[in-house]
Amino acid sequence: MSARILVVDDQPANVRLLEAKLQAEYFDVCTAVDGFAAIEAAKLEQPDLILLDVMMPGMDGYETCRLLKDEPRTRHIPVVMVTALDQREDRIRGLESGADDFLTKPIDDVTLFARVRSLLRLKTVLDELRHRESSDALSYVMSEPIGDLDSVARAVVISGDPRAATRYAAAMPAQVRTQVETDPVTGLEAARSNADLLIVDLTSPGFDGLRLCARIRADAATRQLPILAVINPGDTPSAVRALDLGVNDIIHRPVDAGEMMARVSTQLRRKRYADRLRTQLDESLEMAITDPLTGLHNRRYIASRLHQAMESSNNGGAPVSLLIADIDHFKSINDRYGHEGGDYVLRGFAERVQRDLRALDLAARYGGEEFVIVMPGAGLAEARGASERLRASIASEPFDLGDGRSACVTVSIGCAQAEDGESAESLLRRADEALYLAKDEGRNRVEAAHSAAA
Ligand code: GH3
Ligand code: MG
């Protein structure tokens, strides 16, 4: 699917011109003739990028941009301001109203497409993070305004020209701690050690700044770091190559302190936003696969991993075996020591399970006091051995209940090895039947399943 771009301009001729250029590059284009229509179209059409004219009657581009960035449904869409003016105040005002970038008319096609590609790449990453998980917590984070920079950030300025580097460092917002590096090797090291932003001077005498940017993007530790590149005015080829390499933004020499500040703030805000999404996503992924009481995997997760392991086994891979372990007379443990005492036993049980596992094995709390362990690569004899070890380890010493008391616990276990072409459901059923046999035979026992064919 091609990217959709919303073009906003009060002059029909300008709209048609941009529309034609973008359509020629296979972008999907929608249009609006004023700020109000632009906001409505952005909410409805959810474009991937907005090209916004500054000078419009009624509501101007700055105000439109501010409203777009205030609105939760359009906040994530990158905005490029387009203007005939090339005044520093206008650029800064645009950036301060939340615009992601700035282009001056007449628009140079090469620069336009490089900018568009760069912003679309960024949006793809953010969209992926936004869509992967739609938990309540995540949508809460999404609805928060991006906000001002409140806490301290760390920037590294890499320039072969020490005087220029010092000038860039002096132009940083107050809450940014800046480190100056004049050598690309130490610069890269500084970038790897916990920086939030890099300023790379592509006009540096003595080293190839574009090569350095490529290195930064290729390195897993710095791949996500925002890069602001300094270039000479009129050096469109460098600007385009830099943006295509994944540089996030460009600033021209001589560097204007106000513009530097605005661009740095935009990059840092965006990074904070992406970091927050990433952390949130990690946490909700973790929560989605973990049993909160024991810290073992949960039922849903183990079911999907079992399917995977059996599929690869059925495709000629290693064998897979499975254990189902159920604590004996757990109800009477609860009755005797209270629900809380029962929970202590469950946690202690999980600890012993984990202590006894091989690195490859996956353990889950499957239900109340029922546990499933998947053993990739293990045959029935191995599974039986592991079951017997676990049974003995549970019976070997009483469980501490946290209040000075302790409880003697035993477990019954059924184990089974997956057979050719067998389904996960069938394997679980056979292991469960073995477990019931172990219960019937007196508990504190291990039984191996019969073959599915028998
Ligand atoms: P058996 O030897 O036949 O397995 O007997 P049992 O008592 O272990 O089995 P039963 O299924 O009769 O009882 C299981 C009990 O586990 C009942 C339920 O209240 C308790 N239980 C389930 N989930 C939890 C939990 O999260 N914490 C605690 N403390 N108890 C739980
Ligand atoms: Mg039980």
XYZ file of C-alpha atoms and ligand atoms in Angstrom:
486
model
C 0.000 0.000 0.000
C 1.367 3.405 -0.900
C 1.640 6.212 1.610
C -1.164 8.757 1.784
C -0.277 12.440 1.867
C -2.592 15.310 2.735
C -1.792 18.520 0.832
C -3.152 21.719 2.386
C -3.023 25.022 0.483
C -5.537 27.799 -0.181
C -4.261 28.212 -3.771
C -5.804 25.584 -6.084
C -2.815 25.884 -8.451
C -0.358 24.986 -5.671
C -2.494 22.055 -4.599
C -2.633 20.726 -8.160
C 1.119 21.112 -8.627
C 2.017 19.205 -5.454
C -0.659 16.631 -6.109
C 0.762 15.932 -9.568
C 4.326 15.635 -8.289
C 3.363 13.281 -5.496
C 1.080 11.155 -7.645
C 3.897 10.776 -10.149
C 5.864 9.140 -7.318
C 2.881 6.848 -6.597
C 1.777 8.545 -3.414
C -1.903 8.556 -2.604
C -2.932 12.228 -2.287
C -5.845 13.922 -0.545
C -6.308 17.697 -0.335
C -7.785 20.494 1.769
C -8.093 24.217 1.064
C -7.975 25.622 4.609
C -6.979 24.750 8.147
C -10.408 23.596 9.308
C -10.848 21.298 6.333
C -7.303 20.031 6.908
C -8.023 19.001 10.493
C -11.246 17.246 9.482
C -9.507 15.461 6.605
C -6.609 14.431 8.848
C -8.979 12.899 11.420
C -11.004 11.114 8.776
C -8.391 10.042 6.241
C -5.513 9.400 8.672
C -2.811 10.421 6.184
C 0.802 9.346 6.709
C 2.093 12.872 6.228
C 0.703 16.413 5.948
C 2.176 19.111 3.702
C 0.817 22.299 5.217
C 0.917 25.777 3.692
C 1.727 28.510 6.225
C 0.018 31.530 4.680
C -3.685 30.820 4.532
C -6.631 33.169 5.117
C -8.573 32.511 8.319
C -6.571 30.050 10.329
C -2.909 30.046 9.321
C -0.580 27.069 9.126
C 0.927 27.594 12.581
C -2.447 27.485 14.293
C -3.553 24.514 12.179
C -0.384 22.669 13.107
C -0.863 23.382 16.798
C -4.421 22.038 16.662
C -3.292 18.932 14.759
C -0.671 18.258 17.427
C -3.199 18.818 20.248
C -5.676 16.345 18.805
C -5.029 12.722 19.903
C -6.247 11.316 16.585
C -3.824 13.371 14.484
C -0.932 13.978 16.889
C 1.229 11.190 15.461
C 1.037 12.384 11.843
C 4.194 14.207 10.738
C 3.626 17.760 9.485
C 5.849 19.540 6.960
C 5.231 23.284 6.746
C 5.493 24.781 3.280
C 6.083 28.503 2.872
C 7.309 31.149 0.513
C 9.109 32.807 3.372
C 12.574 31.839 4.372
C 12.825 33.848 7.510
C 14.380 32.419 10.598
C 11.481 33.601 12.798
C 9.007 31.740 10.603
C 11.031 28.568 10.680
C 11.307 28.698 14.438
C 7.643 29.549 14.871
C 6.765 26.576 12.689
C 8.942 24.190 14.636
C 7.602 25.527 17.901
C 4.028 24.941 16.788
C 4.958 21.268 16.497
C 5.851 20.987 12.788
C 8.233 18.155 12.028
C 9.897 19.929 9.175
C 10.005 22.944 6.958
C 10.195 23.384 3.163
C 10.423 26.641 1.277
C 8.719 27.426 -2.016
C 9.491 26.874 -4.785
C 9.746 23.307 -3.612
C 12.744 21.424 -4.876
C 11.537 17.918 -5.828
C 14.624 16.056 -4.688
C 14.523 17.631 -1.233
C 10.773 17.139 -1.009
C 10.952 13.415 -1.692
C 13.955 12.864 0.573
C 12.093 14.595 3.425
C 8.907 12.706 2.731
C 10.720 9.352 2.664
C 12.552 10.133 5.895
C 9.402 11.168 7.763
C 7.433 8.215 6.413
C 10.144 5.837 7.629
C 9.889 7.310 11.096
C 6.113 7.113 11.045
C 6.234 3.450 9.998
C 8.289 2.648 13.095
C 5.945 4.573 15.397
C 2.854 3.037 13.768
C 4.249 -0.435 14.262
C 4.780 0.288 17.932
C 1.303 1.781 18.233
C -0.488 -1.058 16.488
C 1.305 -4.047 17.902
C -0.502 -3.831 21.173
C -3.712 -1.949 21.802
C -3.874 -2.335 25.560
C -5.612 0.252 27.700
C -2.289 1.287 29.175
C -0.877 1.913 25.732
C -3.808 3.973 24.553
C -3.462 5.967 27.743
C 0.130 6.803 26.864
C -0.939 7.647 23.328
C -3.541 10.100 24.534
C -1.046 12.004 26.645
C 0.265 15.161 24.994
C 3.844 14.826 23.833
C 4.561 17.667 26.200
C 7.551 19.833 26.889
C 10.985 18.588 27.658
C 11.149 18.473 31.384
C 14.005 16.166 32.308
C 17.682 16.231 31.446
C 18.757 14.833 28.064
C 22.223 14.003 26.783
C 23.504 15.117 23.410
C 26.795 14.371 21.666
C 28.134 16.866 19.124
C 30.552 15.302 16.638
C 32.450 17.794 14.498
C 36.002 17.939 13.211
C 35.948 21.672 13.826
C 36.273 22.268 17.609
C 35.116 25.891 17.410
C 31.994 25.032 15.437
C 31.289 22.151 17.842
C 31.469 24.482 20.824
C 29.078 26.886 19.100
C 26.547 24.075 18.451
C 26.865 22.941 22.053
C 26.141 26.479 23.245
C 22.929 26.511 21.191
C 21.395 23.508 23.012
C 18.280 23.892 25.172
C 19.135 24.418 28.852
C 18.172 20.919 30.010
C 20.484 19.226 27.496
C 23.920 18.103 28.725
C 26.240 18.238 25.760
C 29.464 16.388 25.123
C 31.730 17.540 22.287
C 33.746 15.008 20.256
C 36.097 15.986 17.441
C 37.008 12.445 16.427
C 34.502 10.066 14.799
C 35.770 6.998 16.694
C 35.394 8.489 20.168
C 32.218 10.186 18.917
C 30.696 6.810 18.100
C 31.721 5.482 21.507
C 30.063 8.439 23.211
C 26.925 7.818 21.129
C 26.825 4.202 22.283
C 27.006 5.125 25.949
C 23.487 6.296 26.615
C 23.090 9.449 24.486
C 19.647 10.806 23.547
C 20.640 12.779 20.470
C 23.568 13.219 18.082
C 24.579 16.306 16.169
C 26.845 15.249 13.301
C 28.665 17.943 11.351
C 28.730 16.798 7.709
C 30.959 19.766 6.814
C 33.679 18.482 9.152
C 37.192 18.700 7.842
C 39.072 15.445 8.388
C 36.302 12.856 8.375
C 33.399 11.626 6.313
C 30.269 12.567 8.270
C 27.944 10.579 6.008
C 29.991 7.448 6.608
C 29.733 8.076 10.338
C 25.937 8.435 10.060
C 25.765 5.122 8.182
C 27.821 3.470 10.953
C 25.517 4.859 13.627
C 22.476 3.480 11.815
C 24.095 0.063 11.286
C 24.939 -0.379 14.983
C 22.163 -1.966 17.061
C 23.087 0.154 20.093
C 22.619 3.441 18.230
C 20.092 2.515 15.513
C 17.219 4.367 17.186
C 19.202 7.486 18.141
C 17.988 10.701 16.539
C 20.647 12.357 14.361
C 20.613 16.014 13.444
C 23.065 16.692 10.619
C 24.741 20.046 9.936
C 25.273 20.789 6.237
C 26.289 23.698 4.021
C 23.421 25.705 2.512
C 22.670 24.603 -1.015
C 24.317 21.216 -0.586
C 21.165 19.339 -1.608
C 22.984 16.110 -2.586
C 24.410 15.741 0.937
C 21.042 16.553 2.484
C 19.300 13.936 0.373
C 21.932 11.265 1.020
C 21.854 12.025 4.735
C 18.063 11.720 4.924
C 18.166 8.499 2.912
C 20.753 7.100 5.321
C 18.293 7.656 8.131
C 19.402 11.037 9.474
C 16.337 12.526 11.165
C 16.788 16.209 10.505
C 19.046 18.715 8.778
C 20.221 22.144 9.829
C 22.170 24.572 7.655
C 25.356 26.487 8.423
C 25.797 29.046 9.816
C 23.766 27.439 12.562
C 21.151 29.701 14.083
C 20.873 29.136 17.836
C 17.078 29.499 17.937
C 16.570 27.080 15.075
C 19.004 24.592 16.601
C 17.093 24.756 19.859
C 13.745 24.182 18.162
C 14.997 21.277 16.046
C 16.772 19.626 18.974
C 13.611 19.914 21.091
C 11.512 18.311 18.353
C 13.914 15.369 18.053
C 14.113 14.850 21.802
C 10.341 15.020 22.244
C 9.893 12.479 19.490
C 12.514 10.168 20.968
C 10.898 10.344 24.383
C 7.563 9.481 22.808
C 8.999 6.471 20.948
C 10.914 5.306 24.041
C 7.756 5.486 26.084
C 5.861 3.457 23.526
C 8.631 0.876 23.453
C 8.774 0.499 27.262
C 5.015 0.288 27.442
C 4.997 -2.340 24.746
C 7.702 -4.400 26.472
C 5.757 -4.271 29.709
C 2.448 -5.228 28.181
C 4.078 -8.032 26.197
C 5.668 -9.302 29.393
C 2.342 -9.107 31.204
C 0.583 -10.900 28.392
C 2.785 -13.989 28.661
C 3.396 -14.224 32.427
C 1.441 -15.677 35.321
C 1.439 -12.888 37.924
C 1.468 -15.149 41.005
C 4.414 -17.389 40.123
C 6.272 -15.497 37.378
C 6.105 -18.614 35.198
C 4.600 -18.410 31.706
C 0.815 -18.414 31.465
C -1.455 -20.882 29.751
C -1.917 -18.909 26.550
C 1.795 -18.511 26.018
C 2.687 -22.136 26.675
C -0.096 -23.253 24.320
C 1.378 -21.221 21.471
C 4.925 -22.414 22.209
C 3.733 -26.020 22.347
C 2.118 -25.619 18.920
C 5.371 -24.228 17.545
C 7.508 -26.998 19.023
C 5.171 -29.700 17.729
C 5.025 -28.189 14.286
C 8.794 -28.219 13.986
C 8.873 -31.760 15.400
C 6.291 -32.877 12.841
C 8.420 -31.310 10.105
C 11.271 -33.676 10.875
C 12.692 -31.758 13.843
C 13.675 -33.019 17.295
C 11.143 -34.835 19.524
C 8.949 -32.931 22.008
C 7.735 -34.132 25.373
C 5.314 -32.708 27.855
C 4.717 -32.932 31.618
C 1.529 -32.079 33.461
C 2.063 -31.730 37.192
C -0.778 -31.285 39.685
C -0.274 -30.677 43.387
C -1.825 -33.381 45.554
C -4.691 -32.481 47.874
C -4.086 -28.807 47.380
C -7.569 -28.051 48.598
C -6.639 -29.347 52.027
C -3.471 -27.204 52.027
C -5.733 -24.190 51.489
C -8.116 -25.422 54.149
C -5.327 -25.875 56.631
C -3.094 -22.872 55.981
C -5.493 -20.444 54.335
C -5.502 -19.180 50.737
C -2.406 -17.143 51.415
C -0.532 -20.196 52.648
C -1.673 -21.939 49.460
C -0.213 -19.094 47.390
C 3.123 -19.489 49.177
C 3.128 -23.143 48.180
C 2.346 -22.255 44.550
C 5.239 -19.778 44.415
C 7.610 -22.199 46.128
C 6.510 -24.929 43.749
C 7.264 -22.681 40.745
C 10.711 -21.947 42.167
C 11.558 -25.622 42.452
C 10.235 -26.277 38.945
C 12.474 -23.562 37.553
C 15.478 -24.728 39.515
C 15.168 -28.218 38.039
C 14.513 -27.230 34.407
C 16.942 -27.498 31.524
C 17.600 -24.193 29.750
C 15.383 -25.229 26.826
C 12.379 -26.271 28.890
C 9.364 -24.011 29.229
C 7.230 -24.060 32.341
C 3.796 -22.533 32.781
C 1.115 -22.360 35.413
C -1.697 -23.934 33.441
C -4.513 -23.596 35.967
C -4.931 -23.196 39.741
C -2.437 -25.804 40.990
C -1.688 -27.423 37.659
C 1.589 -26.856 35.823
C 2.689 -27.731 32.287
C 6.298 -28.153 31.233
C 7.224 -28.414 27.560
C 10.537 -30.150 26.874
C 11.714 -29.511 23.311
C 14.211 -32.116 22.117
C 13.359 -34.614 24.877
C 12.104 -38.181 24.342
C 9.836 -40.068 26.748
C 12.677 -41.534 28.840
C 14.114 -38.081 29.414
C 10.691 -36.655 30.269
C 10.089 -39.457 32.720
C 13.490 -38.780 34.350
C 12.712 -35.066 34.647
C 9.282 -35.865 36.119
C 10.773 -38.174 38.705
C 13.367 -35.547 39.688
C 10.675 -32.899 40.078
C 8.448 -35.249 42.118
C 11.346 -36.058 44.448
C 12.372 -32.414 44.790
C 8.824 -31.374 45.813
C 8.524 -34.173 48.371
C 12.096 -33.750 49.666
C 11.497 -30.820 51.991
C 8.482 -28.910 53.318
C 7.466 -25.551 51.861
C 8.032 -22.406 53.866
C 4.781 -20.467 54.363
C 6.359 -17.149 55.303
C 4.902 -17.098 58.824
C 7.181 -19.615 60.525
C 5.008 -22.544 59.511
C 5.746 -24.981 56.736
C 3.736 -27.473 54.697
C 4.587 -30.881 53.316
C 3.561 -31.078 49.676
C 3.553 -33.832 47.068
C 2.832 -33.753 43.358
C 1.555 -36.194 40.764
C 2.865 -35.993 37.221
C 1.816 -37.379 33.846
C 4.265 -37.247 30.951
C 3.998 -37.945 27.234
C 6.083 -37.694 24.080
C 4.498 -36.251 20.946
C 3.975 -38.810 18.212
C 4.174 -38.341 14.464
C 1.517 -35.934 13.233
C -0.100 -35.663 16.648
C -1.960 -32.491 17.629
C -1.163 -30.470 20.754
C -4.643 -31.216 22.088
C -4.095 -34.943 21.776
C -0.689 -34.757 23.453
C -2.131 -32.747 26.350
C -5.001 -35.227 26.687
C -2.657 -38.212 26.871
C -0.448 -36.505 29.491
C -3.584 -35.617 31.446
C -4.797 -39.237 31.359
C -1.388 -40.317 32.694
C -1.719 -37.727 35.458
C -5.102 -39.122 36.468
C -3.653 -42.578 36.557
C -0.912 -41.289 38.883
C -3.611 -39.786 41.143
C -5.579 -43.047 41.077
C -2.536 -45.092 41.916
C -2.055 -43.170 45.157
C -0.515 -39.737 44.244
C 3.114 -38.585 44.710
C 3.770 -40.606 41.529
C 4.851 -40.283 37.898
C 3.073 -42.062 35.059
C 3.976 -42.065 31.382
C 1.231 -41.857 28.760
C 0.214 -44.716 26.532
C 0.903 -44.356 22.851
C -1.885 -42.584 20.950
C -2.234 -45.623 18.668
C -2.726 -48.060 21.532
P -5.971 -33.675 43.832
O -4.898 -34.331 44.652
O -6.962 -34.648 43.322
O -5.405 -32.818 42.755
O -6.796 -32.746 44.830
P -6.748 -31.193 44.957
O -7.311 -30.757 46.243
O -5.355 -30.702 44.668
O -7.626 -30.723 43.705
P -8.937 -29.855 43.606
O -9.103 -29.612 42.119
O -10.083 -30.516 44.323
O -8.642 -28.474 44.320
C -7.782 -27.517 43.815
C -7.847 -26.323 44.722
O -6.901 -25.317 44.314
C -9.177 -25.652 44.725
C -8.891 -24.167 44.592
O -9.533 -23.414 45.578
C -7.397 -24.064 44.767
N -6.815 -22.970 44.001
C -6.961 -22.689 42.689
N -6.256 -21.591 42.357
C -5.645 -21.154 43.489
C -4.781 -20.049 43.802
O -4.413 -19.226 42.941
N -4.339 -19.896 45.082
C -4.736 -20.795 46.048
N -4.269 -20.599 47.285
N -5.560 -21.816 45.786
C -6.012 -22.013 44.545
Mg -4.532 -30.967 42.744
